[in-house]
PDB file of C-alpha atoms and ligand atoms in Angstrom:
ATOM      1  CA  MET M 940       3.183  14.614  16.275  1.00 76.00           C
ATOM      2  CA  SER M 941      -0.062  16.004  14.852  1.00 90.00           C
ATOM      3  CA  GLU M 942      -1.136  19.496  15.546  1.00 94.00           C
ATOM      4  CA  PHE M 943      -4.563  18.101  16.413  1.00 98.00           C
ATOM      5  CA  THR M 944      -5.610  16.648  19.678  1.00 97.00           C
ATOM      6  CA  SER M 945      -8.691  14.608  20.799  1.00 98.00           C
ATOM      7  CA  ASP M 946     -10.252  17.991  21.700  1.00 97.00           C
ATOM      8  CA  ASP M 947     -10.327  18.998  18.011  1.00 97.00           C
ATOM      9  CA  VAL M 948     -12.730  16.182  17.117  1.00 98.00           C
ATOM     10  CA  PRO M 949     -16.347  17.285  17.168  1.00 97.00           C
ATOM     11  CA  ARG M 950     -18.626  15.174  19.420  1.00 97.00           C
ATOM     12  CA  ALA M 951     -22.156  13.980  19.010  1.00 96.00           C
ATOM     13  CA  ASN M 952     -23.718  13.549  22.491  1.00 95.00           C
ATOM     14  CA  GLY M 953     -20.313  12.604  23.792  1.00 97.00           C
ATOM     15  CA  MET M 954     -19.248  10.357  20.862  1.00 98.00           C
ATOM     16  CA  PRO M 955     -16.263  11.517  18.976  1.00 98.00           C
ATOM     17  CA  ARG M 956     -17.087  11.983  15.297  1.00 98.00           C
ATOM     18  CA  LEU M 957     -13.897  10.370  14.076  1.00 98.00           C
ATOM     19  CA  GLY M 958     -13.062   6.804  15.211  1.00 98.00           C
ATOM     20  CA  LEU M 959     -11.018   3.770  14.223  1.00 99.00           C
ATOM     21  CA  GLY M 960     -12.611   0.826  12.499  1.00 98.00           C
ATOM     22  CA  THR M 961     -11.164  -2.630  12.881  1.00 98.00           C
ATOM     23  CA  TRP M 962     -12.987  -4.980  10.542  1.00 98.00           C
ATOM     24  CA  GLU M 963     -10.574  -7.550   8.961  1.00 98.00           C
ATOM     25  CA  ASN M 964      -7.793  -6.373  11.163  1.00 97.00           C
ATOM     26  CA  THR M 965      -7.438  -9.937  12.330  1.00 95.00           C
ATOM     27  CA  ASP M 966      -3.659 -10.280  12.851  1.00 98.00           C
ATOM     28  CA  PRO M 967      -3.484  -9.933  16.724  1.00 98.00           C
ATOM     29  CA  ASP M 968      -0.383  -7.765  16.873  1.00 98.00           C
ATOM     30  CA  ALA M 969      -1.295  -5.631  13.921  1.00 98.00           C
ATOM     31  CA  CYS M 970      -4.777  -4.966  15.473  1.00 98.00           C
ATOM     32  CA  ALA M 971      -3.443  -4.264  18.921  1.00 98.00           C
ATOM     33  CA  ASN M 972      -0.799  -1.973  17.492  1.00 98.00           C
ATOM     34  CA  ALA M 973      -3.334  -0.070  15.369  1.00 98.00           C
ATOM     35  CA  VAL M 974      -5.610   0.565  18.353  1.00 98.00           C
ATOM     36  CA  GLU M 975      -2.685   1.679  20.520  1.00 98.00           C
ATOM     37  CA  THR M 976      -1.306   3.942  17.737  1.00 98.00           C
ATOM     38  CA  ALA M 977      -4.696   5.446  17.106  1.00 98.00           C
ATOM     39  CA  LEU M 978      -5.278   6.161  20.794  1.00 98.00           C
ATOM     40  CA  GLU M 979      -1.857   7.788  21.170  1.00 98.00           C
ATOM     41  CA  THR M 980      -2.496   9.795  18.004  1.00 98.00           C
ATOM     42  CA  GLY M 981      -5.625  11.312  19.598  1.00 98.00           C
ATOM     43  CA  TYR M 982      -8.454   8.942  18.454  1.00 98.00           C
ATOM     44  CA  ARG M 983     -10.993   8.396  21.271  1.00 98.00           C
ATOM     45  CA  HIS M 984     -13.530   6.153  19.459  1.00 99.00           C
ATOM     46  CA  ILE M 985     -12.871   2.547  18.622  1.00 99.00           C
ATOM     47  CA  ASP M 986     -15.182   0.332  16.726  1.00 99.00           C
ATOM     48  CA  THR M 987     -15.181  -3.450  16.828  1.00 98.00           C
ATOM     49  CA  ALA M 988     -17.673  -6.312  16.648  1.00 98.00           C
ATOM     50  CA  GLN M 989     -18.036  -9.825  17.956  1.00 98.00           C
ATOM     51  CA  ALA M 990     -17.981 -11.040  14.315  1.00 98.00           C
ATOM     52  CA  TYR M 991     -14.546  -9.477  13.699  1.00 98.00           C
ATOM     53  CA  GLY M 992     -12.830 -11.980  15.934  1.00 98.00           C
ATOM     54  CA  ASN M 993     -10.485  -9.266  17.280  1.00 98.00           C
ATOM     55  CA  GLU M 994     -12.049  -8.122  20.560  1.00 98.00           C
ATOM     56  CA  GLU M 995      -9.073  -9.447  22.535  1.00 98.00           C
ATOM     57  CA  SER M 996      -6.551  -7.609  20.351  1.00 98.00           C
ATOM     58  CA  VAL M 997      -8.600  -4.443  20.550  1.00 98.00           C
ATOM     59  CA  GLY M 998      -8.598  -4.799  24.324  1.00 98.00           C
ATOM     60  CA  ARG M 999      -4.856  -5.354  24.363  1.00 98.00           C
ATOM     61  CA  GLY M1000      -4.295  -2.131  22.354  1.00 98.00           C
ATOM     62  CA  LEU M1001      -6.599  -0.254  24.703  1.00 98.00           C
ATOM     63  CA  ALA M1002      -4.614  -1.553  27.726  1.00 98.00           C
ATOM     64  CA  ASN M1003      -1.291  -0.758  26.167  1.00 98.00           C
ATOM     65  CA  ALA M1004      -2.182   2.842  25.211  1.00 98.00           C
ATOM     66  CA  ASP M1005      -1.371   5.626  27.656  1.00 97.00           C
ATOM     67  CA  VAL M1006      -5.055   6.663  27.680  1.00 98.00           C
ATOM     68  CA  ASP M1007      -7.561   6.049  30.451  1.00 98.00           C
ATOM     69  CA  ARG M1008     -10.386   3.734  29.725  1.00 98.00           C
ATOM     70  CA  GLU M1009     -12.956   6.378  30.728  1.00 98.00           C
ATOM     71  CA  ASP M1010     -11.644   8.703  27.969  1.00 98.00           C
ATOM     72  CA  VAL M1011     -12.277   6.220  25.274  1.00 98.00           C
ATOM     73  CA  PHE M1012     -15.650   5.641  23.478  1.00 98.00           C
ATOM     74  CA  LEU M1013     -15.626   1.924  22.865  1.00 99.00           C
ATOM     75  CA  ALA M1014     -18.270   0.204  20.650  1.00 99.00           C
ATOM     76  CA  THR M1015     -18.847  -3.415  19.758  1.00 99.00           C
ATOM     77  CA  LYS M1016     -21.705  -5.254  18.081  1.00 98.00           C
ATOM     78  CA  VAL M1017     -23.765  -8.315  18.939  1.00 98.00           C
ATOM     79  CA  TRP M1018     -23.650 -10.848  16.114  1.00 98.00           C
ATOM     80  CA  ILE M1019     -26.898 -12.023  14.583  1.00 96.00           C
ATOM     81  CA  ASP M1020     -26.457 -15.745  15.282  1.00 96.00           C
ATOM     82  CA  HIS M1021     -27.161 -14.957  19.027  1.00 96.00           C
ATOM     83  CA  ALA M1022     -29.431 -11.981  19.071  1.00 97.00           C
ATOM     84  CA  ASP M1023     -32.117 -13.807  21.093  1.00 98.00           C
ATOM     85  CA  HIS M1024     -32.505 -12.474  24.634  1.00 98.00           C
ATOM     86  CA  ASP M1025     -29.981 -14.762  26.445  1.00 98.00           C
ATOM     87  CA  GLY M1026     -27.665 -14.739  23.521  1.00 98.00           C
ATOM     88  CA  VAL M1027     -27.323 -10.941  23.665  1.00 98.00           C
ATOM     89  CA  ILE M1028     -26.739 -11.051  27.475  1.00 98.00           C
ATOM     90  CA  GLU M1029     -24.178 -13.859  27.345  1.00 98.00           C
ATOM     91  CA  SER M1030     -22.205 -12.736  24.314  1.00 98.00           C
ATOM     92  CA  THR M1031     -21.949  -9.259  25.719  1.00 98.00           C
ATOM     93  CA  GLU M1032     -20.404 -10.779  28.879  1.00 98.00           C
ATOM     94  CA  GLU M1033     -17.944 -12.547  26.606  1.00 98.00           C
ATOM     95  CA  SER M1034     -17.186  -9.305  24.701  1.00 98.00           C
ATOM     96  CA  LEU M1035     -16.482  -7.515  27.990  1.00 98.00           C
ATOM     97  CA  ASN M1036     -14.151 -10.255  29.056  1.00 98.00           C
ATOM     98  CA  LYS M1037     -12.261 -10.248  25.673  1.00 98.00           C
ATOM     99  CA  LEU M1038     -11.996  -6.454  25.675  1.00 98.00           C
ATOM    100  CA  GLY M1039     -10.907  -6.386  29.274  1.00 98.00           C
ATOM    101  CA  VAL M1040     -13.400  -3.685  30.225  1.00 98.00           C
ATOM    102  CA  ASP M1041     -16.374  -3.585  32.577  1.00 98.00           C
ATOM    103  CA  TYR M1042     -18.691  -1.494  30.463  1.00 98.00           C
ATOM    104  CA  LEU M1043     -19.204  -0.530  26.791  1.00 99.00           C
ATOM    105  CA  ASP M1044     -19.975   2.956  25.634  1.00 98.00           C
ATOM    106  CA  LEU M1045     -22.149   1.640  22.737  1.00 99.00           C
ATOM    107  CA  LEU M1046     -23.407  -1.787  21.951  1.00 99.00           C
ATOM    108  CA  TYR M1047     -24.995  -2.249  18.523  1.00 98.00           C
ATOM    109  CA  ILE M1048     -27.121  -5.129  17.101  1.00 98.00           C
ATOM    110  CA  HIS M1049     -25.161  -5.753  13.941  1.00 98.00           C
ATOM    111  CA  TRP M1050     -27.963  -6.463  11.410  1.00 98.00           C
ATOM    112  CA  PRO M1051     -31.728  -6.705  11.632  1.00 98.00           C
ATOM    113  CA  GLY M1052     -31.672 -10.335  10.472  1.00 94.00           C
ATOM    114  CA  ARG M1053     -31.331 -14.011  11.406  1.00 93.00           C
ATOM    115  CA  THR M1054     -32.099 -14.404  15.154  1.00 96.00           C
ATOM    116  CA  TYR M1055     -32.867 -10.670  15.538  1.00 98.00           C
ATOM    117  CA  ASP M1056     -36.253 -10.435  17.070  1.00 97.00           C
ATOM    118  CA  PRO M1057     -37.285  -6.861  17.901  1.00 98.00           C
ATOM    119  CA  GLU M1058     -39.024  -7.612  21.195  1.00 97.00           C
ATOM    120  CA  GLU M1059     -36.364 -10.045  22.538  1.00 97.00           C
ATOM    121  CA  THR M1060     -33.228  -8.443  21.248  1.00 98.00           C
ATOM    122  CA  LEU M1061     -34.142  -4.939  22.189  1.00 98.00           C
ATOM    123  CA  SER M1062     -35.378  -5.840  25.637  1.00 98.00           C
ATOM    124  CA  ALA M1063     -31.989  -7.501  26.217  1.00 98.00           C
ATOM    125  CA  LEU M1064     -30.167  -4.375  25.246  1.00 98.00           C
ATOM    126  CA  GLU M1065     -32.390  -2.294  27.429  1.00 98.00           C
ATOM    127  CA  GLU M1066     -31.557  -4.496  30.444  1.00 98.00           C
ATOM    128  CA  LEU M1067     -27.864  -4.140  29.761  1.00 98.00           C
ATOM    129  CA  LYS M1068     -28.338  -0.448  29.721  1.00 98.00           C
ATOM    130  CA  ALA M1069     -30.369  -0.380  32.924  1.00 98.00           C
ATOM    131  CA  GLU M1070     -27.726  -2.263  34.790  1.00 98.00           C
ATOM    132  CA  GLY M1071     -24.941   0.043  33.510  1.00 98.00           C
ATOM    133  CA  THR M1072     -23.122  -2.595  31.385  1.00 98.00           C
ATOM    134  CA  ILE M1073     -23.652  -0.441  28.327  1.00 98.00           C
ATOM    135  CA  LYS M1074     -24.037   3.322  28.178  1.00 98.00           C
ATOM    136  CA  HIS M1075     -25.897   3.452  24.875  1.00 98.00           C
ATOM    137  CA  ILE M1076     -27.933   1.216  22.591  1.00 98.00           C
ATOM    138  CA  GLY M1077     -27.057   1.122  18.906  1.00 98.00           C
ATOM    139  CA  VAL M1078     -28.465  -0.489  15.769  1.00 98.00           C
ATOM    140  CA  SER M1079     -26.628  -1.148  12.536  1.00 98.00           C
ATOM    141  CA  ASN M1080     -27.801  -1.634   8.964  1.00 98.00           C
ATOM    142  CA  PHE M1081     -31.250  -0.585  10.018  1.00 98.00           C
ATOM    143  CA  GLU M1082     -33.599   0.891   7.429  1.00 98.00           C
ATOM    144  CA  ARG M1083     -36.232   3.436   8.320  1.00 98.00           C
ATOM    145  CA  ARG M1084     -38.875   0.660   8.937  1.00 97.00           C
ATOM    146  CA  HIS M1085     -36.566  -1.218  11.340  1.00 98.00           C
ATOM    147  CA  ILE M1086     -35.914   2.039  13.316  1.00 98.00           C
ATOM    148  CA  GLU M1087     -39.598   2.894  13.486  1.00 98.00           C
ATOM    149  CA  GLU M1088     -40.443  -0.665  14.646  1.00 98.00           C
ATOM    150  CA  ALA M1089     -37.817  -0.524  17.301  1.00 98.00           C
ATOM    151  CA  GLN M1090     -38.900   2.891  18.540  1.00 98.00           C
ATOM    152  CA  GLU M1091     -42.413   1.498  18.975  1.00 98.00           C
ATOM    153  CA  ILE M1092     -41.102  -1.201  21.319  1.00 97.00           C
ATOM    154  CA  MET M1093     -38.291   0.526  23.224  1.00 98.00           C
ATOM    155  CA  ASP M1094     -38.539   2.751  26.257  1.00 97.00           C
ATOM    156  CA  GLU M1095     -34.893   3.608  25.888  1.00 98.00           C
ATOM    157  CA  PRO M1096     -33.653   5.821  22.993  1.00 98.00           C
ATOM    158  CA  ILE M1097     -31.637   4.442  20.101  1.00 98.00           C
ATOM    159  CA  PHE M1098     -28.335   6.310  20.235  1.00 98.00           C
ATOM    160  CA  ALA M1099     -26.899   5.549  16.813  1.00 98.00           C
ATOM    161  CA  ASN M1100     -27.497   3.663  13.550  1.00 98.00           C
ATOM    162  CA  GLN M1101     -24.308   2.540  11.814  1.00 98.00           C
ATOM    163  CA  VAL M1102     -24.712   2.159   8.101  1.00 98.00           C
ATOM    164  CA  GLU M1103     -22.468   2.234   4.993  1.00 98.00           C
ATOM    165  CA  MET M1104     -21.878   5.877   3.888  1.00 98.00           C
ATOM    166  CA  HIS M1105     -19.319   7.502   1.666  1.00 98.00           C
ATOM    167  CA  PRO M1106     -19.260   9.785  -1.483  1.00 98.00           C
ATOM    168  CA  PHE M1107     -20.497   6.933  -3.661  1.00 98.00           C
ATOM    169  CA  LEU M1108     -23.380   5.888  -1.257  1.00 98.00           C
ATOM    170  CA  GLN M1109     -24.603   9.119   0.207  1.00 98.00           C
ATOM    171  CA  GLN M1110     -27.706   7.677   2.067  1.00 98.00           C
ATOM    172  CA  ARG M1111     -29.762  10.813   1.247  1.00 97.00           C
ATOM    173  CA  GLN M1112     -33.169   9.336   2.142  1.00 97.00           C
ATOM    174  CA  LEU M1113     -31.999   7.630   5.359  1.00 98.00           C
ATOM    175  CA  ARG M1114     -30.214  10.800   6.374  1.00 98.00           C
ATOM    176  CA  SER M1115     -33.191  12.996   5.869  1.00 97.00           C
ATOM    177  CA  PHE M1116     -35.298  10.615   8.066  1.00 97.00           C
ATOM    178  CA  MET M1117     -32.606  10.351  10.690  1.00 96.00           C
ATOM    179  CA  ASP M1118     -32.173  14.169  10.744  1.00 95.00           C
ATOM    180  CA  GLU M1119     -35.681  14.268  12.196  1.00 96.00           C
ATOM    181  CA  THR M1120     -34.701  11.938  15.029  1.00 96.00           C
ATOM    182  CA  ASP M1121     -32.024  12.267  17.751  1.00 95.00           C
ATOM    183  CA  ILE M1122     -30.271   9.182  16.314  1.00 98.00           C
ATOM    184  CA  GLU M1123     -26.639   9.614  15.284  1.00 98.00           C
ATOM    185  CA  LEU M1124     -25.525   8.222  11.945  1.00 98.00           C
ATOM    186  CA  VAL M1125     -22.223   6.462  12.085  1.00 98.00           C
ATOM    187  CA  ALA M1126     -20.702   5.959   8.620  1.00 98.00           C
ATOM    188  CA  TYR M1127     -18.999   2.588   8.066  1.00 98.00           C
ATOM    189  CA  SER M1128     -16.751   2.011   5.065  1.00 98.00           C
ATOM    190  CA  PRO M1129     -16.228   5.805   4.817  1.00 98.00           C
ATOM    191  CA  LEU M1130     -13.339   5.299   2.432  1.00 98.00           C
ATOM    192  CA  ALA M1131     -15.542   2.974   0.311  1.00 98.00           C
ATOM    193  CA  ARG M1132     -13.161   0.203   1.418  1.00 98.00           C
ATOM    194  CA  GLY M1133     -10.261   2.048  -0.354  1.00 96.00           C
ATOM    195  CA  ASP M1134     -12.170   2.944  -3.509  1.00 97.00           C
ATOM    196  CA  VAL M1135     -12.058   6.697  -2.762  1.00 98.00           C
ATOM    197  CA  PHE M1136      -8.538   6.477  -4.253  1.00 97.00           C
ATOM    198  CA  GLY M1137      -8.832   6.761  -8.053  1.00 90.00           C
ATOM    199  CA  ASP M1138     -12.059   8.815  -8.158  1.00 96.00           C
ATOM    200  CA  ASP M1139     -11.644  11.940 -10.361  1.00 97.00           C
ATOM    201  CA  VAL M1140     -13.702  14.351  -8.236  1.00 98.00           C
ATOM    202  CA  LEU M1141     -12.076  13.341  -4.985  1.00 98.00           C
ATOM    203  CA  GLY M1142      -8.688  13.288  -6.659  1.00 98.00           C
ATOM    204  CA  ASP M1143      -9.051  16.823  -8.034  1.00 98.00           C
ATOM    205  CA  ILE M1144     -10.113  18.199  -4.677  1.00 98.00           C
ATOM    206  CA  ALA M1145      -7.421  16.337  -2.820  1.00 98.00           C
ATOM    207  CA  ALA M1146      -4.722  17.669  -5.238  1.00 98.00           C
ATOM    208  CA  ASP M1147      -5.912  21.270  -4.569  1.00 98.00           C
ATOM    209  CA  HIS M1148      -5.552  20.758  -0.830  1.00 98.00           C
ATOM    210  CA  ASP M1149      -2.352  18.796  -0.974  1.00 98.00           C
ATOM    211  CA  ALA M1150      -4.405  16.146   0.860  1.00 98.00           C
ATOM    212  CA  SER M1151      -5.324  12.456   0.232  1.00 98.00           C
ATOM    213  CA  GLU M1152      -8.626  11.290  -1.164  1.00 98.00           C
ATOM    214  CA  ALA M1153      -9.266   9.624   2.186  1.00 98.00           C
ATOM    215  CA  GLN M1154      -8.876  12.976   3.931  1.00 98.00           C
ATOM    216  CA  VAL M1155     -11.321  14.607   1.458  1.00 98.00           C
ATOM    217  CA  ALA M1156     -13.923  11.808   2.060  1.00 98.00           C
ATOM    218  CA  LEU M1157     -13.597  12.111   5.801  1.00 98.00           C
ATOM    219  CA  ALA M1158     -13.831  15.966   5.628  1.00 98.00           C
ATOM    220  CA  TRP M1159     -17.048  15.670   3.569  1.00 98.00           C
ATOM    221  CA  LEU M1160     -18.516  13.225   6.056  1.00 98.00           C
ATOM    222  CA  ARG M1161     -17.663  15.581   8.864  1.00 98.00           C
ATOM    223  CA  GLU M1162     -19.447  18.405   7.035  1.00 98.00           C
ATOM    224  CA  LYS M1163     -22.538  16.191   6.736  1.00 97.00           C
ATOM    225  CA  GLY M1164     -22.627  15.901  10.487  1.00 97.00           C
ATOM    226  CA  VAL M1165     -22.039  12.213  10.649  1.00 98.00           C
ATOM    227  CA  THR M1166     -19.416  10.037  12.520  1.00 98.00           C
ATOM    228  CA  ALA M1167     -16.842   8.266  10.488  1.00 99.00           C
ATOM    229  CA  ILE M1168     -14.890   5.212  11.510  1.00 99.00           C
ATOM    230  CA  PRO M1169     -12.217   4.553   8.890  1.00 99.00           C
ATOM    231  CA  LYS M1170     -10.295   1.296   9.306  1.00 98.00           C
ATOM    232  CA  ALA M1171      -6.596   1.691   9.077  1.00 98.00           C
ATOM    233  CA  THR M1172      -3.809  -0.674  10.027  1.00 98.00           C
ATOM    234  CA  SER M1173      -0.523   1.201   9.533  1.00 98.00           C
ATOM    235  CA  ALA M1174       0.529   4.197  11.485  1.00 98.00           C
ATOM    236  CA  ASP M1175       0.699   6.150   8.167  1.00 98.00           C
ATOM    237  CA  HIS M1176      -2.955   5.456   7.302  1.00 98.00           C
ATOM    238  CA  ILE M1177      -4.039   6.134  10.888  1.00 98.00           C
ATOM    239  CA  VAL M1178      -2.310   9.489  10.922  1.00 98.00           C
ATOM    240  CA  ASP M1179      -3.400  10.392   7.380  1.00 98.00           C
ATOM    241  CA  ASN M1180      -7.009   9.902   8.372  1.00 98.00           C
ATOM    242  CA  TRP M1181      -6.525  11.877  11.595  1.00 98.00           C
ATOM    243  CA  GLU M1182      -5.095  14.754   9.565  1.00 98.00           C
ATOM    244  CA  SER M1183      -8.418  15.094   7.792  1.00 98.00           C
ATOM    245  CA  LEU M1184      -9.312  17.289  10.772  1.00 98.00           C
ATOM    246  CA  GLY M1185      -7.283  20.003   9.017  1.00 98.00           C
ATOM    247  CA  VAL M1186      -9.057  19.727   5.623  1.00 98.00           C
ATOM    248  CA  GLU M1187     -11.781  22.332   5.195  1.00 98.00           C
ATOM    249  CA  LEU M1188     -13.836  21.912   2.039  1.00 98.00           C
ATOM    250  CA  SER M1189     -15.349  24.963   0.313  1.00 98.00           C
ATOM    251  CA  ASP M1190     -19.071  25.108  -0.520  1.00 98.00           C
ATOM    252  CA  ALA M1191     -18.305  24.534  -4.144  1.00 98.00           C
ATOM    253  CA  GLU M1192     -16.172  21.411  -3.256  1.00 98.00           C
ATOM    254  CA  LEU M1193     -18.926  20.087  -1.017  1.00 98.00           C
ATOM    255  CA  ARG M1194     -21.420  20.642  -3.877  1.00 98.00           C
ATOM    256  CA  ARG M1195     -19.200  18.711  -6.301  1.00 98.00           C
ATOM    257  CA  ILE M1196     -19.042  15.717  -4.010  1.00 98.00           C
ATOM    258  CA  ASP M1197     -22.825  15.987  -3.192  1.00 98.00           C
ATOM    259  CA  ALA M1198     -23.425  15.692  -6.950  1.00 98.00           C
ATOM    260  CA  ILE M1199     -21.792  12.240  -7.237  1.00 97.00           C
ATOM    261  CA  ASP M1200     -24.912  10.383  -8.110  1.00 95.00           C
ATOM    262  CA  THR M1201     -24.220   6.730  -7.457  1.00 95.00           C
ATOM    263  CA  ALA M1202     -25.567   4.335  -4.862  1.00 93.00           C
ATOM    264  CA  GLU M1203     -22.866   1.674  -4.740  1.00 91.00           C
ATOM    265  CA  ARG M1204     -22.641  -0.637  -1.796  1.00 97.00           C
ATOM    266  CA  ARG M1205     -19.324  -2.283  -0.780  1.00 97.00           C
ATOM    267  CA  VAL M1206     -20.971  -4.331   1.930  1.00 98.00           C
ATOM    268  CA  ASP M1207     -23.956  -6.329   0.520  1.00 97.00           C
ATOM    269  CA  PRO M1208     -24.434  -9.741   2.109  1.00 96.00           C
ATOM    270  CA  GLY M1209     -27.353 -11.885   1.137  1.00 94.00           C
ATOM    271  CA  PHE M1210     -28.961 -11.487   4.559  1.00 94.00           C
ATOM    272  CA  ALA M1211     -28.995  -7.674   4.343  1.00 97.00           C
ATOM    273  CA  PRO M1212     -32.602  -6.375   4.765  1.00 96.00           C
ATOM    274  CA  TRP M1213     -32.472  -4.666   1.316  1.00 95.00           C
ATOM    275  CA  ASN M1214     -31.802  -8.186  -0.187  1.00 94.00           C
ATOM    276  CA  ALA M1215     -34.655  -9.890   1.617  1.00 81.00           C
ATOM    277  CA  LEU M1216     -37.622 -10.877  -0.390  1.00 65.00           C
ATOM    278  CA  PRO M1217     -40.715  -8.572   0.292  1.00 59.00           C
ATOM    279  CA  ASP M1218     -42.674 -11.262   2.067  1.00 52.00           C
ATOM    280  CA  GLN M1219     -39.700 -12.341   4.324  1.00 45.00           C
TER     281      GLN M1219
HETATM  282  P1  LIG X2375     -12.947   1.702   4.973  1.00 62.03           P
HETATM  283  O1  LIG X2375     -12.584   2.241   6.348  1.00 62.03           O
HETATM  284  O2  LIG X2375     -13.764   2.462   4.056  1.00 62.03           O
HETATM  285  O3  LIG X2375     -11.524   1.352   4.178  1.00 62.03           O
HETATM  286  C1  LIG X2375     -10.509   0.568   4.710  1.00 62.03           C
HETATM  287  C2  LIG X2375      -9.447   0.357   3.711  1.00 62.03           C
HETATM  288  O4  LIG X2375      -8.842   1.607   3.384  1.00 62.03           O
HETATM  289  C3  LIG X2375      -8.326  -0.534   4.215  1.00 62.03           C
HETATM  290  O5  LIG X2375      -7.959  -1.329   3.134  1.00 62.03           O
HETATM  291  C4  LIG X2375      -7.245   0.430   4.690  1.00 62.03           C
HETATM  292  O6  LIG X2375      -6.013  -0.106   4.474  1.00 62.03           O
HETATM  293  C5  LIG X2375      -7.447   1.519   3.652  1.00 62.03           C
HETATM  294  N1  LIG X2375      -7.046   2.861   4.155  1.00 62.03           N
HETATM  295  C6  LIG X2375      -7.407   3.359   5.378  1.00 62.03           C
HETATM  296  N2  LIG X2375      -6.923   4.647   5.451  1.00 62.03           N
HETATM  297  C7  LIG X2375      -6.137   4.800   4.361  1.00 62.03           C
HETATM  298  C8  LIG X2375      -5.363   5.947   3.919  1.00 62.03           C
HETATM  299  N3  LIG X2375      -5.300   7.024   4.670  1.00 62.03           N
HETATM  300  N4  LIG X2375      -4.707   5.812   2.715  1.00 62.03           N
HETATM  301  C9  LIG X2375      -4.885   4.660   1.920  1.00 62.03           C
HETATM  302  N5  LIG X2375      -5.584   3.627   2.293  1.00 62.03           N
HETATM  303  C10 LIG X2375      -6.242   3.755   3.526  1.00 62.03           C
HETATM  304  O7  LIG X2375     -13.546   0.302   5.152  1.00 62.03           O
HETATM  305  P2  LIG X2375     -14.247  -0.624   6.260  1.00 62.03           P
HETATM  306  O8  LIG X2375     -13.220  -1.312   7.025  1.00 62.03           O
HETATM  307  O9  LIG X2375     -15.199  -1.535   5.541  1.00 62.03           O
HETATM  308  O10 LIG X2375     -15.085   0.327   7.134  1.00 62.03           O
HETATM  309  C11 LIG X2375     -14.537   0.946   8.338  1.00 62.03           C
HETATM  310  C12 LIG X2375     -15.085   0.353   9.596  1.00 62.03           C
HETATM  311  O11 LIG X2375     -16.505   0.349   9.622  1.00 62.03           O
HETATM  312  C13 LIG X2375     -14.782  -1.220   9.749  1.00 62.03           C
HETATM  313  O12 LIG X2375     -13.432  -1.486   9.983  1.00 62.03           O
HETATM  314  C14 LIG X2375     -15.725  -1.579  10.827  1.00 62.03           C
HETATM  315  O13 LIG X2375     -15.250  -1.205  12.062  1.00 62.03           O
HETATM  316  C15 LIG X2375     -17.021  -0.784  10.329  1.00 62.03           C
HETATM  317  N6  LIG X2375     -17.920  -1.580   9.510  1.00 62.03           N
HETATM  318  C16 LIG X2375     -19.168  -1.936  10.005  1.00 62.03           C
HETATM  319  C17 LIG X2375     -19.985  -2.644   9.294  1.00 62.03           C
HETATM  320  C18 LIG X2375     -21.321  -3.013   9.862  1.00 62.03           C
HETATM  321  O14 LIG X2375     -22.069  -3.828   9.292  1.00 62.03           O
HETATM  322  N7  LIG X2375     -21.821  -2.369  10.868  1.00 62.03           N
HETATM  323  C19 LIG X2375     -19.671  -3.042   7.932  1.00 62.03           C
HETATM  324  C20 LIG X2375     -18.465  -2.676   7.456  1.00 62.03           C
HETATM  325  C21 LIG X2375     -17.551  -1.894   8.224  1.00 62.03           C
HETATM  326  P3  LIG X2375      -5.125  -0.565   5.828  1.00 62.03           P
HETATM  327  O15 LIG X2375      -5.939  -1.505   6.640  1.00 62.03           O
HETATM  328  O16 LIG X2375      -3.959  -1.333   5.195  1.00 62.03           O
HETATM  329  O17 LIG X2375      -4.628   0.614   6.522  1.00 62.03           O
END
């Protein structure tokens, strides 16, 4: 049993700032077990996506855990092959069925690409919010220009922008823009997909705290005021990440991590907006 409870996790407008990621957790039992274990450990924020192919397993874990649905902040993402108006509405209905829930706390549009059309996609998200199917509208992998364009169009606020962030990709410019807005930053791949292990700076700091590099990365993200959603499959990893709540970094340690001056993406598909040609 951990000394930390769900009450120890800071919240951003109701969203717990530490959640469980589930990308590539495709084995149905492993995924359901991870979600159940996380919820029983104290996690109250679960992140999935239509594209992960595991919404049914996530739903099973949610149903199996001894935690009320209302106490969980559940997020999924609309895939960009059906980001047209009707595609958003219909695929969200499918997500609800697979997850076995009647509302979502947060629905993201996964990328600003392919069938994403600001007017169509965002109006569908606003309709889902107006009817109570989703509590909040999210965007993911949006750059400043996409956020500004969306804000021009939308009457409803954007709740969160989920982007890659970890000590090797600190998102300084995007963060400084987002700090001027009310939009929460949700950090995906917060462990750099496992690459935080083996880094000298994180390793030194971890050794001084008798902690893991994962815990140090998560403590740094917490100090930055962002939400982190590490993916973990085993109970050991799920609990290790949870125990980051007990790691307090000194100002000097935070500065050492801040000084890591790389901008290395672990998630970089060809359709990402930063890979698009300028005239596209
Ligand atoms: P991540 O969370 O940075 O790293 C996950 C990797 O680290 C897995 O291999 C995991 O292994 C391992 N791990 C986790 N905790 C560990 C620990 N305490 N000790 C040792 N190893 C540990 O990578 P991610 O999955 O890319 O990102 C997290 C979540 O963000 C995703 O699952 C997804 O929900 C979301 N995401 C969103 C987008 C987007 O476009 N919006 C893109 C990427 C990710 P095990 O699985 O074996 O535990």
